[in-house]
């Protein structure tokens, strides 16, 4: 029998807006994992980083850097 792991949401989770568009920067972990970074667009499509982060602030910095360098449009997919 498998137990569900409790998800711990980071207080660093936030919305990011640019060019009239908004995405959610979602940072979370389980009791036995590092911090997981996911960017979710308005159509509920997500970009998930493969590597986990030791600190939630590092995950947030990575997301903000990626959004600024690559542009928010690279993180928004069409609705399916």
Short mmCIF file of N, CA and C in Angstrom, two decimals:
data_model
loop_
_atom_site.label_atom_id
_atom_site.label_comp_id
_atom_site.label_asym_id
_atom_site.label_seq_id
_atom_site.Cartn_x
_atom_site.Cartn_y
_atom_site.Cartn_z
N UNK A 1 0.84 -1.17 0.00
CA UNK A 1 0.00 0.00 0.00
C UNK A 1 0.89 1.25 0.00
N UNK A 2 0.67 2.14 -0.93
CA UNK A 2 1.50 3.34 -1.01
C UNK A 2 0.79 4.52 -0.37
N UNK A 3 1.57 5.29 0.36
CA UNK A 3 1.04 6.48 0.97
C UNK A 3 1.30 7.67 0.05
N UNK A 4 0.34 8.59 -0.01
CA UNK A 4 0.55 9.80 -0.77
C UNK A 4 1.49 10.71 0.00
N UNK A 5 2.43 11.28 -0.72
CA UNK A 5 3.36 12.20 -0.07
C UNK A 5 2.73 13.58 -0.01
N UNK A 6 2.91 14.24 1.12
CA UNK A 6 2.38 15.57 1.29
C UNK A 6 3.22 16.57 0.50
N UNK A 7 2.55 17.44 -0.25
CA UNK A 7 3.23 18.47 -1.01
C UNK A 7 3.33 19.72 -0.15
N UNK A 8 4.54 20.26 -0.09
CA UNK A 8 4.79 21.48 0.67
C UNK A 8 4.98 22.61 -0.34
N UNK A 9 4.08 23.58 -0.29
CA UNK A 9 4.12 24.71 -1.23
C UNK A 9 5.05 25.79 -0.70
N UNK A 10 5.88 26.33 -1.55
CA UNK A 10 6.80 27.40 -1.16
C UNK A 10 6.07 28.74 -1.07
N UNK A 11 6.49 29.55 -0.14
CA UNK A 11 5.97 30.92 -0.07
C UNK A 11 6.50 31.76 -1.23
N UNK A 12 7.47 31.25 -1.97
CA UNK A 12 8.02 31.96 -3.13
C UNK A 12 7.18 31.78 -4.38
N UNK A 13 6.19 30.89 -4.33
CA UNK A 13 5.28 30.72 -5.47
C UNK A 13 4.60 32.05 -5.75
N UNK A 14 4.56 32.43 -7.03
CA UNK A 14 4.00 33.73 -7.39
C UNK A 14 3.65 33.79 -8.86
N UNK A 15 2.94 34.85 -9.23
CA UNK A 15 2.66 35.10 -10.62
C UNK A 15 3.72 36.02 -11.19
N UNK A 16 3.97 35.85 -12.49
CA UNK A 16 4.91 36.71 -13.20
C UNK A 16 4.20 37.22 -14.44
N UNK A 17 4.24 38.52 -14.68
CA UNK A 17 3.56 39.11 -15.83
C UNK A 17 4.55 39.91 -16.67
N UNK A 18 4.37 39.82 -17.98
CA UNK A 18 5.15 40.62 -18.93
C UNK A 18 4.37 40.66 -20.24
N UNK A 19 4.44 41.76 -20.93
CA UNK A 19 3.79 41.90 -22.24
C UNK A 19 2.30 41.55 -22.19
N UNK A 20 1.64 41.85 -21.10
CA UNK A 20 0.20 41.59 -20.98
C UNK A 20 -0.15 40.12 -20.76
N UNK A 21 0.84 39.29 -20.46
CA UNK A 21 0.63 37.86 -20.24
C UNK A 21 1.11 37.50 -18.84
N UNK A 22 0.51 36.46 -18.27
CA UNK A 22 0.86 36.06 -16.91
C UNK A 22 1.06 34.55 -16.84
N UNK A 23 2.08 34.12 -16.08
CA UNK A 23 2.30 32.71 -15.78
C UNK A 23 2.45 32.58 -14.26
N UNK A 24 2.27 31.37 -13.78
CA UNK A 24 2.45 31.07 -12.36
C UNK A 24 3.80 30.39 -12.18
N UNK A 25 4.61 30.92 -11.29
CA UNK A 25 5.86 30.27 -10.91
C UNK A 25 5.52 29.42 -9.69
N UNK A 26 5.51 28.11 -9.88
CA UNK A 26 5.09 27.18 -8.83
C UNK A 26 6.33 26.46 -8.28
N UNK A 27 6.56 26.61 -6.98
CA UNK A 27 7.72 25.99 -6.33
C UNK A 27 7.19 25.15 -5.17
N UNK A 28 7.55 23.87 -5.17
CA UNK A 28 7.02 22.96 -4.17
C UNK A 28 7.97 21.79 -3.97
N UNK A 29 7.73 21.02 -2.92
CA UNK A 29 8.53 19.83 -2.66
C UNK A 29 7.71 18.86 -1.83
N UNK A 30 8.22 17.65 -1.72
CA UNK A 30 7.66 16.69 -0.79
C UNK A 30 8.62 16.62 0.39
N UNK A 31 8.26 15.86 1.40
CA UNK A 31 9.10 15.77 2.60
C UNK A 31 10.49 15.23 2.31
N UNK A 32 10.62 14.44 1.24
CA UNK A 32 11.91 13.83 0.95
C UNK A 32 12.49 14.22 -0.41
N UNK A 33 12.11 15.40 -0.91
CA UNK A 33 12.67 15.86 -2.18
C UNK A 33 13.21 17.27 -2.02
N UNK A 34 13.94 17.70 -3.05
CA UNK A 34 14.36 19.09 -3.10
C UNK A 34 13.21 19.92 -3.63
N UNK A 35 13.45 21.20 -3.83
CA UNK A 35 12.42 22.08 -4.35
C UNK A 35 12.26 21.85 -5.85
N UNK A 36 11.03 21.74 -6.28
CA UNK A 36 10.68 21.48 -7.68
C UNK A 36 10.15 22.79 -8.26
N UNK A 37 10.60 23.11 -9.47
CA UNK A 37 10.20 24.35 -10.14
C UNK A 37 9.36 24.02 -11.36
N UNK A 38 8.22 24.71 -11.45
CA UNK A 38 7.31 24.53 -12.58
C UNK A 38 6.73 25.89 -12.92
N UNK A 39 6.68 26.21 -14.21
CA UNK A 39 6.01 27.42 -14.68
C UNK A 39 4.76 26.98 -15.42
N UNK A 40 3.61 27.51 -14.97
CA UNK A 40 2.32 27.10 -15.52
C UNK A 40 1.68 28.30 -16.21
N UNK A 41 1.24 28.10 -17.47
CA UNK A 41 0.62 29.20 -18.21
C UNK A 41 -0.89 29.24 -17.98
N UNK A 42 -1.54 30.21 -18.62
CA UNK A 42 -2.98 30.42 -18.44
C UNK A 42 -3.82 29.26 -19.00
N UNK A 43 -3.24 28.44 -19.85
CA UNK A 43 -3.95 27.28 -20.42
C UNK A 43 -3.64 26.00 -19.65
N UNK A 44 -2.98 26.15 -18.51
CA UNK A 44 -2.60 25.04 -17.63
C UNK A 44 -1.52 24.13 -18.23
N UNK A 45 -0.78 24.65 -19.20
CA UNK A 45 0.40 23.95 -19.72
C UNK A 45 1.55 24.27 -18.78
N UNK A 46 2.47 23.33 -18.61
CA UNK A 46 3.56 23.60 -17.68
C UNK A 46 4.93 23.28 -18.26
N UNK A 47 5.90 24.01 -17.77
CA UNK A 47 7.30 23.76 -18.04
C UNK A 47 7.91 23.35 -16.70
N UNK A 48 8.43 22.14 -16.66
CA UNK A 48 8.95 21.57 -15.42
C UNK A 48 10.46 21.41 -15.54
N UNK A 49 11.19 21.94 -14.59
CA UNK A 49 12.65 21.79 -14.57
C UNK A 49 12.98 20.37 -14.12
N UNK A 50 13.96 19.76 -14.75
CA UNK A 50 14.35 18.39 -14.41
C UNK A 50 15.10 18.32 -13.08
N UNK A 51 15.93 19.31 -12.82
CA UNK A 51 16.74 19.30 -11.60
C UNK A 51 15.96 19.92 -10.44
N UNK A 52 16.18 19.38 -9.27
CA UNK A 52 15.58 19.94 -8.06
C UNK A 52 16.55 20.96 -7.47
N UNK A 53 16.03 21.84 -6.64
CA UNK A 53 16.83 22.91 -6.05
C UNK A 53 16.93 22.68 -4.54
N UNK A 54 18.08 23.01 -3.99
CA UNK A 54 18.29 22.87 -2.55
C UNK A 54 17.51 23.94 -1.78
N UNK A 55 17.45 25.16 -2.36
CA UNK A 55 16.77 26.27 -1.70
C UNK A 55 15.65 26.79 -2.61
N UNK A 56 14.54 27.15 -2.01
CA UNK A 56 13.42 27.66 -2.80
C UNK A 56 13.77 28.99 -3.46
N UNK A 57 14.62 29.80 -2.82
CA UNK A 57 15.04 31.07 -3.42
C UNK A 57 15.85 30.84 -4.70
N UNK A 58 16.62 29.75 -4.75
CA UNK A 58 17.36 29.41 -5.96
C UNK A 58 16.41 29.04 -7.10
N UNK A 59 15.34 28.33 -6.77
CA UNK A 59 14.35 27.96 -7.78
C UNK A 59 13.67 29.21 -8.33
N UNK A 60 13.30 30.13 -7.45
CA UNK A 60 12.66 31.37 -7.89
C UNK A 60 13.60 32.18 -8.77
N UNK A 61 14.86 32.30 -8.37
CA UNK A 61 15.84 33.06 -9.17
C UNK A 61 16.00 32.43 -10.55
N UNK A 62 16.04 31.10 -10.62
CA UNK A 62 16.15 30.40 -11.91
C UNK A 62 14.95 30.71 -12.80
N UNK A 63 13.75 30.68 -12.22
CA UNK A 63 12.54 30.95 -13.00
C UNK A 63 12.53 32.38 -13.53
N UNK A 64 12.84 33.32 -12.66
CA UNK A 64 12.84 34.73 -13.07
C UNK A 64 13.89 34.99 -14.14
N UNK A 65 15.07 34.41 -13.98
CA UNK A 65 16.12 34.56 -14.99
C UNK A 65 15.67 34.00 -16.33
N UNK A 66 15.09 32.80 -16.31
CA UNK A 66 14.65 32.16 -17.55
C UNK A 66 13.54 32.96 -18.23
N UNK A 67 12.59 33.45 -17.44
CA UNK A 67 11.49 34.23 -18.01
C UNK A 67 11.99 35.54 -18.62
N UNK A 68 12.95 36.17 -17.99
CA UNK A 68 13.49 37.43 -18.51
C UNK A 68 14.38 37.19 -19.73
N UNK A 69 15.22 36.16 -19.68
CA UNK A 69 16.15 35.90 -20.78
C UNK A 69 15.46 35.31 -22.01
N UNK A 70 14.56 34.35 -21.79
CA UNK A 70 13.91 33.66 -22.91
C UNK A 70 12.61 34.32 -23.34
N UNK A 71 12.03 35.13 -22.47
CA UNK A 71 10.76 35.78 -22.78
C UNK A 71 9.58 34.94 -22.34
N UNK A 72 8.55 35.61 -21.86
CA UNK A 72 7.38 34.90 -21.34
C UNK A 72 6.69 34.06 -22.42
N UNK A 73 6.75 34.49 -23.68
CA UNK A 73 6.09 33.76 -24.78
C UNK A 73 6.63 32.34 -24.92
N UNK A 74 7.88 32.11 -24.55
CA UNK A 74 8.44 30.75 -24.63
C UNK A 74 7.87 29.81 -23.58
N UNK A 75 7.11 30.34 -22.64
CA UNK A 75 6.53 29.53 -21.58
C UNK A 75 5.01 29.42 -21.71
N UNK A 76 4.47 29.93 -22.81
CA UNK A 76 3.02 29.86 -23.02
C UNK A 76 2.74 29.03 -24.25
N UNK A 77 1.91 28.01 -24.08
CA UNK A 77 1.53 27.11 -25.15
C UNK A 77 0.05 27.34 -25.47
N UNK A 78 -0.37 26.99 -26.69
CA UNK A 78 -1.79 27.14 -27.02
C UNK A 78 -2.66 26.17 -26.21
N UNK A 79 -3.91 26.54 -26.05
CA UNK A 79 -4.87 25.66 -25.36
C UNK A 79 -5.08 24.42 -26.21
N UNK A 80 -5.24 23.29 -25.55
CA UNK A 80 -5.45 22.04 -26.29
C UNK A 80 -6.90 21.67 -26.33
#
